[in-house]
Amino acid sequence: MGIEENKKIGLKLMKAVNEQDMGSLDELVIPEYVNHQLKVGSREDLKQILRRQYTGFPDVHRTVEDIIADVETVWIKVKITGTHTGEYRGVAPTGKKYVMAAVPHYRIDGGKVVEGWSVFNPLDLFKQLGVIIYKGFPDEVKAPI
């Protein structure tokens, strides 16, 4: 596939994820899809992870901020936003909004997404939800006077 075709596939994938369109995922992603960071070993595993995210954050949305491709890969810089209105990974709804940066990276073969990697900070999400309290590193936290 060419560079522009791979960008189009990446954008179609983001659109399908934003629209919670599992049928389009079937068309874009091979059944044996693997994502190395998410520990996903199939397209069905990917769908399960997305459904869990949609349950916790029904309004989750990925805004594409940049996209770079070559003849077999596509990198997509996204801003992910959502509101925690459902249970997510054992955490009861908080009603809090979050914003998180991520860079998913996909290998494309024959016009299909076959493999993926994800660069993101899940601890930041849980910090924004108030599950993790971060006061700073010891050298950043000032002792009371």
Short mmCIF file of N, CA and C in Angstrom, two decimals:
data_model
loop_
_atom_site.label_atom_id
_atom_site.label_comp_id
_atom_site.label_asym_id
_atom_site.label_seq_id
_atom_site.Cartn_x
_atom_site.Cartn_y
_atom_site.Cartn_z
N MET A 1 0.85 -1.19 0.00
CA MET A 1 0.00 0.00 0.00
C MET A 1 0.88 1.24 0.00
N GLY A 2 0.32 2.31 -0.47
CA GLY A 2 1.05 3.56 -0.50
C GLY A 2 0.84 4.38 0.76
N ILE A 3 1.60 5.43 0.86
CA ILE A 3 1.55 6.29 2.05
C ILE A 3 0.15 6.89 2.25
N GLU A 4 -0.41 7.46 1.21
CA GLU A 4 -1.73 8.10 1.35
C GLU A 4 -2.81 7.08 1.67
N GLU A 5 -2.71 5.88 1.09
CA GLU A 5 -3.68 4.82 1.38
C GLU A 5 -3.61 4.42 2.86
N ASN A 6 -2.39 4.33 3.39
CA ASN A 6 -2.23 3.96 4.80
C ASN A 6 -2.78 5.05 5.72
N LYS A 7 -2.60 6.31 5.35
CA LYS A 7 -3.20 7.39 6.14
C LYS A 7 -4.72 7.26 6.14
N LYS A 8 -5.29 6.97 4.97
CA LYS A 8 -6.74 6.82 4.87
C LYS A 8 -7.23 5.67 5.75
N ILE A 9 -6.50 4.56 5.76
CA ILE A 9 -6.87 3.43 6.61
C ILE A 9 -6.82 3.84 8.08
N GLY A 10 -5.76 4.54 8.48
CA GLY A 10 -5.65 5.01 9.86
C GLY A 10 -6.79 5.93 10.25
N LEU A 11 -7.16 6.84 9.36
CA LEU A 11 -8.27 7.75 9.64
C LEU A 11 -9.60 7.01 9.70
N LYS A 12 -9.79 6.01 8.83
CA LYS A 12 -11.01 5.20 8.88
C LYS A 12 -11.09 4.43 10.19
N LEU A 13 -9.94 3.94 10.66
CA LEU A 13 -9.92 3.22 11.93
C LEU A 13 -10.31 4.16 13.08
N MET A 14 -9.76 5.37 13.11
CA MET A 14 -10.12 6.32 14.16
C MET A 14 -11.60 6.68 14.09
N LYS A 15 -12.13 6.82 12.89
CA LYS A 15 -13.56 7.12 12.72
C LYS A 15 -14.41 5.98 13.27
N ALA A 16 -14.03 4.74 12.94
CA ALA A 16 -14.78 3.58 13.43
C ALA A 16 -14.75 3.51 14.96
N VAL A 17 -13.59 3.77 15.54
CA VAL A 17 -13.47 3.74 17.00
C VAL A 17 -14.30 4.86 17.62
N ASN A 18 -14.26 6.05 17.05
CA ASN A 18 -15.05 7.17 17.58
C ASN A 18 -16.55 6.91 17.48
N GLU A 19 -16.96 6.26 16.40
CA GLU A 19 -18.39 5.99 16.19
C GLU A 19 -18.84 4.69 16.85
N GLN A 20 -17.90 4.02 17.52
CA GLN A 20 -18.19 2.74 18.17
C GLN A 20 -18.77 1.75 17.17
N ASP A 21 -18.18 1.74 15.98
CA ASP A 21 -18.66 0.96 14.84
C ASP A 21 -17.86 -0.34 14.71
N MET A 22 -18.33 -1.38 15.37
CA MET A 22 -17.62 -2.66 15.36
C MET A 22 -17.63 -3.31 13.97
N GLY A 23 -18.66 -3.04 13.18
CA GLY A 23 -18.72 -3.58 11.83
C GLY A 23 -17.59 -3.06 10.96
N SER A 24 -17.28 -1.79 11.08
CA SER A 24 -16.16 -1.23 10.32
C SER A 24 -14.83 -1.80 10.79
N LEU A 25 -14.72 -2.09 12.10
CA LEU A 25 -13.49 -2.73 12.59
C LEU A 25 -13.30 -4.08 11.91
N ASP A 26 -14.40 -4.81 11.69
CA ASP A 26 -14.30 -6.09 10.99
C ASP A 26 -13.72 -5.93 9.59
N GLU A 27 -14.04 -4.82 8.95
CA GLU A 27 -13.55 -4.57 7.59
C GLU A 27 -12.10 -4.07 7.57
N LEU A 28 -11.68 -3.38 8.63
CA LEU A 28 -10.37 -2.73 8.65
C LEU A 28 -9.26 -3.55 9.30
N VAL A 29 -9.62 -4.41 10.24
CA VAL A 29 -8.64 -5.10 11.09
C VAL A 29 -8.74 -6.61 10.85
N ILE A 30 -7.59 -7.27 10.69
CA ILE A 30 -7.62 -8.73 10.47
C ILE A 30 -8.00 -9.44 11.77
N PRO A 31 -8.59 -10.65 11.67
CA PRO A 31 -8.98 -11.39 12.87
C PRO A 31 -7.82 -11.69 13.82
N GLU A 32 -6.62 -11.85 13.28
CA GLU A 32 -5.44 -12.21 14.09
C GLU A 32 -4.66 -10.99 14.57
N TYR A 33 -5.28 -9.83 14.55
CA TYR A 33 -4.63 -8.58 14.96
C TYR A 33 -3.95 -8.72 16.32
N VAL A 34 -2.76 -8.14 16.44
CA VAL A 34 -2.00 -8.13 17.69
C VAL A 34 -1.64 -6.69 18.03
N ASN A 35 -1.89 -6.29 19.29
CA ASN A 35 -1.39 -5.01 19.79
C ASN A 35 -0.48 -5.33 20.96
N HIS A 36 0.77 -4.95 20.83
CA HIS A 36 1.79 -5.36 21.79
C HIS A 36 1.68 -4.68 23.15
N GLN A 37 1.26 -3.42 23.22
CA GLN A 37 1.13 -2.75 24.51
C GLN A 37 -0.16 -3.13 25.22
N LEU A 38 -1.22 -3.29 24.47
CA LEU A 38 -2.52 -3.59 25.07
C LEU A 38 -2.71 -5.07 25.37
N LYS A 39 -1.74 -5.89 24.98
CA LYS A 39 -1.82 -7.35 25.17
C LYS A 39 -3.04 -7.92 24.46
N VAL A 40 -3.28 -7.42 23.25
CA VAL A 40 -4.39 -7.87 22.43
C VAL A 40 -3.87 -8.91 21.45
N GLY A 41 -4.56 -10.05 21.37
CA GLY A 41 -4.13 -11.10 20.48
C GLY A 41 -5.11 -11.42 19.37
N SER A 42 -6.16 -10.60 19.23
CA SER A 42 -7.12 -10.81 18.16
C SER A 42 -7.98 -9.55 17.99
N ARG A 43 -8.69 -9.52 16.88
CA ARG A 43 -9.63 -8.41 16.65
C ARG A 43 -10.72 -8.43 17.72
N GLU A 44 -11.16 -9.62 18.12
CA GLU A 44 -12.19 -9.72 19.16
C GLU A 44 -11.69 -9.18 20.49
N ASP A 45 -10.41 -9.43 20.82
CA ASP A 45 -9.83 -8.85 22.04
C ASP A 45 -9.87 -7.32 21.97
N LEU A 46 -9.53 -6.78 20.80
CA LEU A 46 -9.56 -5.33 20.61
C LEU A 46 -10.97 -4.79 20.84
N LYS A 47 -11.96 -5.46 20.27
CA LYS A 47 -13.35 -5.04 20.45
C LYS A 47 -13.75 -5.08 21.93
N GLN A 48 -13.30 -6.10 22.64
CA GLN A 48 -13.63 -6.21 24.06
C GLN A 48 -13.04 -5.03 24.84
N ILE A 49 -11.80 -4.67 24.54
CA ILE A 49 -11.18 -3.52 25.21
C ILE A 49 -11.94 -2.24 24.89
N LEU A 50 -12.32 -2.07 23.63
CA LEU A 50 -13.07 -0.87 23.25
C LEU A 50 -14.44 -0.83 23.92
N ARG A 51 -15.13 -1.97 23.98
CA ARG A 51 -16.44 -2.00 24.64
C ARG A 51 -16.31 -1.61 26.12
N ARG A 52 -15.25 -2.09 26.76
CA ARG A 52 -15.02 -1.74 28.17
C ARG A 52 -14.81 -0.22 28.29
N GLN A 53 -14.07 0.35 27.33
CA GLN A 53 -13.85 1.79 27.34
C GLN A 53 -15.16 2.54 27.10
N TYR A 54 -15.97 2.07 26.15
CA TYR A 54 -17.25 2.72 25.86
C TYR A 54 -18.20 2.66 27.05
N THR A 55 -18.13 1.58 27.83
CA THR A 55 -18.97 1.46 29.03
C THR A 55 -18.57 2.49 30.07
N GLY A 56 -17.29 2.65 30.29
CA GLY A 56 -16.81 3.60 31.29
C GLY A 56 -16.90 5.05 30.84
N PHE A 57 -16.72 5.26 29.54
CA PHE A 57 -16.66 6.61 28.97
C PHE A 57 -17.50 6.64 27.68
N PRO A 58 -18.82 6.66 27.79
CA PRO A 58 -19.66 6.58 26.59
C PRO A 58 -19.39 7.68 25.56
N ASP A 59 -18.87 8.82 26.01
CA ASP A 59 -18.60 9.93 25.09
C ASP A 59 -17.14 9.99 24.66
N VAL A 60 -16.37 8.93 24.88
CA VAL A 60 -14.95 8.94 24.53
C VAL A 60 -14.77 9.34 23.06
N HIS A 61 -13.78 10.18 22.82
CA HIS A 61 -13.53 10.66 21.46
C HIS A 61 -12.04 10.86 21.25
N ARG A 62 -11.58 10.45 20.09
CA ARG A 62 -10.19 10.65 19.69
C ARG A 62 -10.14 11.72 18.61
N THR A 63 -9.43 12.80 18.88
CA THR A 63 -9.23 13.85 17.90
C THR A 63 -7.86 13.65 17.28
N VAL A 64 -7.82 13.47 15.97
CA VAL A 64 -6.54 13.28 15.28
C VAL A 64 -5.85 14.63 15.19
N GLU A 65 -4.64 14.70 15.76
CA GLU A 65 -3.86 15.93 15.73
C GLU A 65 -2.76 15.88 14.68
N ASP A 66 -2.31 14.69 14.35
CA ASP A 66 -1.27 14.53 13.33
C ASP A 66 -1.29 13.09 12.86
N ILE A 67 -0.85 12.87 11.64
CA ILE A 67 -0.78 11.52 11.09
C ILE A 67 0.42 11.44 10.17
N ILE A 68 1.20 10.40 10.36
CA ILE A 68 2.42 10.17 9.57
C ILE A 68 2.38 8.73 9.10
N ALA A 69 2.76 8.49 7.86
CA ALA A 69 2.73 7.13 7.34
C ALA A 69 3.93 6.87 6.44
N ASP A 70 4.22 5.59 6.28
CA ASP A 70 5.13 5.14 5.23
C ASP A 70 4.42 4.01 4.49
N VAL A 71 5.13 3.23 3.73
CA VAL A 71 4.46 2.23 2.88
C VAL A 71 3.88 1.05 3.65
N GLU A 72 4.23 0.89 4.93
CA GLU A 72 3.62 -0.21 5.68
C GLU A 72 3.15 0.15 7.08
N THR A 73 3.31 1.40 7.49
CA THR A 73 2.89 1.79 8.84
C THR A 73 2.23 3.16 8.85
N VAL A 74 1.46 3.39 9.92
CA VAL A 74 0.84 4.70 10.13
C VAL A 74 0.91 5.01 11.62
N TRP A 75 1.30 6.24 11.94
CA TRP A 75 1.35 6.74 13.31
C TRP A 75 0.31 7.84 13.40
N ILE A 76 -0.50 7.82 14.45
CA ILE A 76 -1.57 8.79 14.58
C ILE A 76 -1.49 9.43 15.97
N LYS A 77 -1.19 10.71 16.02
CA LYS A 77 -1.19 11.42 17.30
C LYS A 77 -2.62 11.85 17.57
N VAL A 78 -3.15 11.41 18.72
CA VAL A 78 -4.53 11.73 19.05
C VAL A 78 -4.64 12.35 20.44
N LYS A 79 -5.68 13.15 20.60
CA LYS A 79 -6.08 13.64 21.92
C LYS A 79 -7.36 12.89 22.25
N ILE A 80 -7.34 12.17 23.37
CA ILE A 80 -8.50 11.38 23.78
C ILE A 80 -9.20 12.13 24.92
N THR A 81 -10.52 12.31 24.77
CA THR A 81 -11.31 12.96 25.81
C THR A 81 -12.50 12.07 26.16
N GLY A 82 -13.00 12.24 27.36
CA GLY A 82 -14.18 11.48 27.75
C GLY A 82 -14.63 11.86 29.15
N THR A 83 -15.81 11.37 29.51
CA THR A 83 -16.38 11.60 30.83
C THR A 83 -16.65 10.24 31.46
N HIS A 84 -16.18 10.07 32.68
CA HIS A 84 -16.28 8.79 33.38
C HIS A 84 -17.67 8.64 34.00
N THR A 85 -18.61 8.10 33.23
CA THR A 85 -19.99 7.96 33.71
C THR A 85 -20.40 6.51 33.91
N GLY A 86 -19.51 5.57 33.64
CA GLY A 86 -19.79 4.15 33.86
C GLY A 86 -18.59 3.49 34.52
N GLU A 87 -18.79 2.29 35.04
CA GLU A 87 -17.68 1.59 35.68
C GLU A 87 -16.58 1.30 34.66
N TYR A 88 -15.35 1.49 35.09
CA TYR A 88 -14.20 1.21 34.22
C TYR A 88 -13.10 0.57 35.05
N ARG A 89 -12.75 -0.63 34.68
CA ARG A 89 -11.68 -1.39 35.34
C ARG A 89 -11.86 -1.42 36.85
N GLY A 90 -13.11 -1.61 37.28
CA GLY A 90 -13.40 -1.72 38.70
C GLY A 90 -13.57 -0.39 39.42
N VAL A 91 -13.46 0.72 38.69
CA VAL A 91 -13.61 2.05 39.29
C VAL A 91 -15.02 2.55 39.02
N ALA A 92 -15.75 2.84 40.10
CA ALA A 92 -17.11 3.36 39.98
C ALA A 92 -17.08 4.71 39.28
N PRO A 93 -18.17 5.07 38.58
CA PRO A 93 -18.21 6.35 37.87
C PRO A 93 -17.91 7.53 38.79
N THR A 94 -17.08 8.43 38.30
CA THR A 94 -16.73 9.64 39.06
C THR A 94 -17.37 10.89 38.48
N GLY A 95 -17.82 10.81 37.23
CA GLY A 95 -18.35 11.99 36.55
C GLY A 95 -17.28 12.95 36.07
N LYS A 96 -16.02 12.59 36.28
CA LYS A 96 -14.92 13.48 35.89
C LYS A 96 -14.58 13.33 34.42
N LYS A 97 -14.17 14.45 33.84
CA LYS A 97 -13.71 14.46 32.46
C LYS A 97 -12.20 14.25 32.44
N TYR A 98 -11.71 13.70 31.34
CA TYR A 98 -10.26 13.53 31.21
C TYR A 98 -9.82 13.90 29.80
N VAL A 99 -8.54 14.23 29.70
CA VAL A 99 -7.88 14.50 28.42
C VAL A 99 -6.56 13.75 28.47
N MET A 100 -6.29 12.98 27.42
CA MET A 100 -5.07 12.18 27.41
C MET A 100 -4.49 12.16 26.00
N ALA A 101 -3.19 12.24 25.90
CA ALA A 101 -2.50 12.12 24.61
C ALA A 101 -2.14 10.66 24.37
N ALA A 102 -2.17 10.26 23.11
CA ALA A 102 -1.76 8.90 22.74
C ALA A 102 -1.24 8.91 21.31
N VAL A 103 -0.40 7.94 21.02
CA VAL A 103 0.10 7.77 19.65
C VAL A 103 0.00 6.29 19.29
N PRO A 104 -1.14 5.88 18.74
CA PRO A 104 -1.21 4.52 18.22
C PRO A 104 -0.41 4.41 16.92
N HIS A 105 0.17 3.26 16.70
CA HIS A 105 1.04 3.01 15.55
C HIS A 105 0.63 1.66 14.99
N TYR A 106 0.29 1.61 13.72
CA TYR A 106 -0.25 0.39 13.13
C TYR A 106 0.57 -0.04 11.91
N ARG A 107 0.71 -1.35 11.78
CA ARG A 107 1.29 -1.92 10.56
C ARG A 107 0.14 -2.35 9.67
N ILE A 108 0.24 -1.96 8.41
CA ILE A 108 -0.80 -2.24 7.42
C ILE A 108 -0.25 -3.24 6.41
N ASP A 109 -1.06 -4.24 6.07
CA ASP A 109 -0.67 -5.21 5.05
C ASP A 109 -1.91 -5.56 4.24
N GLY A 110 -1.82 -5.38 2.94
CA GLY A 110 -2.95 -5.70 2.08
C GLY A 110 -4.19 -4.86 2.36
N GLY A 111 -3.98 -3.63 2.81
CA GLY A 111 -5.10 -2.75 3.08
C GLY A 111 -5.79 -3.00 4.42
N LYS A 112 -5.21 -3.84 5.26
CA LYS A 112 -5.80 -4.16 6.57
C LYS A 112 -4.80 -3.86 7.69
N VAL A 113 -5.33 -3.52 8.84
CA VAL A 113 -4.51 -3.32 10.03
C VAL A 113 -4.18 -4.70 10.60
N VAL A 114 -2.88 -5.02 10.69
CA VAL A 114 -2.48 -6.35 11.13
C VAL A 114 -1.78 -6.36 12.49
N GLU A 115 -1.20 -5.23 12.87
CA GLU A 115 -0.41 -5.19 14.09
C GLU A 115 -0.40 -3.77 14.62
N GLY A 116 -0.34 -3.62 15.95
CA GLY A 116 -0.35 -2.29 16.52
C GLY A 116 0.49 -2.16 17.76
N TRP A 117 0.85 -0.92 18.04
CA TRP A 117 1.56 -0.52 19.25
C TRP A 117 0.87 0.74 19.74
N SER A 118 0.93 1.01 21.01
CA SER A 118 0.28 2.19 21.55
C SER A 118 1.21 2.88 22.55
N VAL A 119 1.38 4.17 22.39
CA VAL A 119 2.15 4.96 23.34
C VAL A 119 1.16 5.87 24.06
N PHE A 120 1.00 5.63 25.35
CA PHE A 120 0.09 6.43 26.16
C PHE A 120 0.45 6.23 27.63
N ASN A 121 -0.15 7.03 28.51
CA ASN A 121 0.14 6.95 29.93
C ASN A 121 -1.16 6.67 30.69
N PRO A 122 -1.46 5.39 30.94
CA PRO A 122 -2.72 5.08 31.63
C PRO A 122 -2.77 5.64 33.05
N LEU A 123 -1.62 5.84 33.68
CA LEU A 123 -1.62 6.41 35.03
C LEU A 123 -2.18 7.82 35.04
N ASP A 124 -1.96 8.56 33.94
CA ASP A 124 -2.49 9.91 33.84
C ASP A 124 -4.02 9.89 33.86
N LEU A 125 -4.61 8.92 33.18
CA LEU A 125 -6.07 8.78 33.19
C LEU A 125 -6.57 8.60 34.62
N PHE A 126 -5.98 7.66 35.35
CA PHE A 126 -6.44 7.37 36.70
C PHE A 126 -6.14 8.52 37.67
N LYS A 127 -5.10 9.28 37.38
CA LYS A 127 -4.82 10.48 38.17
C LYS A 127 -5.93 11.50 37.96
N GLN A 128 -6.34 11.70 36.72
CA GLN A 128 -7.40 12.67 36.42
C GLN A 128 -8.75 12.24 37.01
N LEU A 129 -8.96 10.93 37.14
CA LEU A 129 -10.20 10.43 37.73
C LEU A 129 -10.17 10.49 39.26
N GLY A 130 -9.01 10.82 39.83
CA GLY A 130 -8.88 10.90 41.28
C GLY A 130 -8.60 9.56 41.94
N VAL A 131 -8.32 8.54 41.15
CA VAL A 131 -8.01 7.21 41.69
C VAL A 131 -6.60 7.18 42.24
N ILE A 132 -5.70 7.88 41.57
CA ILE A 132 -4.30 7.97 41.99
C ILE A 132 -4.04 9.41 42.41
N ILE A 133 -3.49 9.58 43.58
CA ILE A 133 -3.16 10.92 44.06
C ILE A 133 -1.66 11.12 43.86
N TYR A 134 -1.33 12.12 43.11
CA TYR A 134 0.07 12.43 42.80
C TYR A 134 0.40 13.78 43.40
N LYS A 135 1.33 13.79 44.33
CA LYS A 135 1.73 15.04 44.99
C LYS A 135 3.04 15.56 44.45
N GLY A 136 3.68 14.81 43.58
CA GLY A 136 4.97 15.20 43.04
C GLY A 136 6.07 14.30 43.58
N PHE A 137 7.23 14.39 42.96
CA PHE A 137 8.39 13.66 43.44
C PHE A 137 8.89 14.31 44.72
N PRO A 138 9.58 13.55 45.58
CA PRO A 138 10.04 14.12 46.86
C PRO A 138 10.80 15.43 46.71
N ASP A 139 11.60 15.56 45.67
CA ASP A 139 12.35 16.81 45.51
C ASP A 139 11.48 17.96 44.99
N GLU A 140 10.25 17.67 44.59
CA GLU A 140 9.33 18.70 44.11
C GLU A 140 8.36 19.17 45.20
N VAL A 141 8.16 18.33 46.20
CA VAL A 141 7.19 18.63 47.25
C VAL A 141 7.89 19.40 48.37
N LYS A 142 7.37 20.58 48.66
CA LYS A 142 7.97 21.41 49.71
C LYS A 142 7.41 21.00 51.07
N ALA A 143 8.28 20.92 52.02
CA ALA A 143 7.87 20.61 53.39
C ALA A 143 7.15 21.81 53.98
N PRO A 144 6.19 21.55 54.87
CA PRO A 144 5.50 22.69 55.51
C PRO A 144 6.48 23.53 56.32
N ILE A 145 6.21 24.82 56.36
CA ILE A 145 7.10 25.75 57.09
C ILE A 145 6.70 25.79 58.54
#
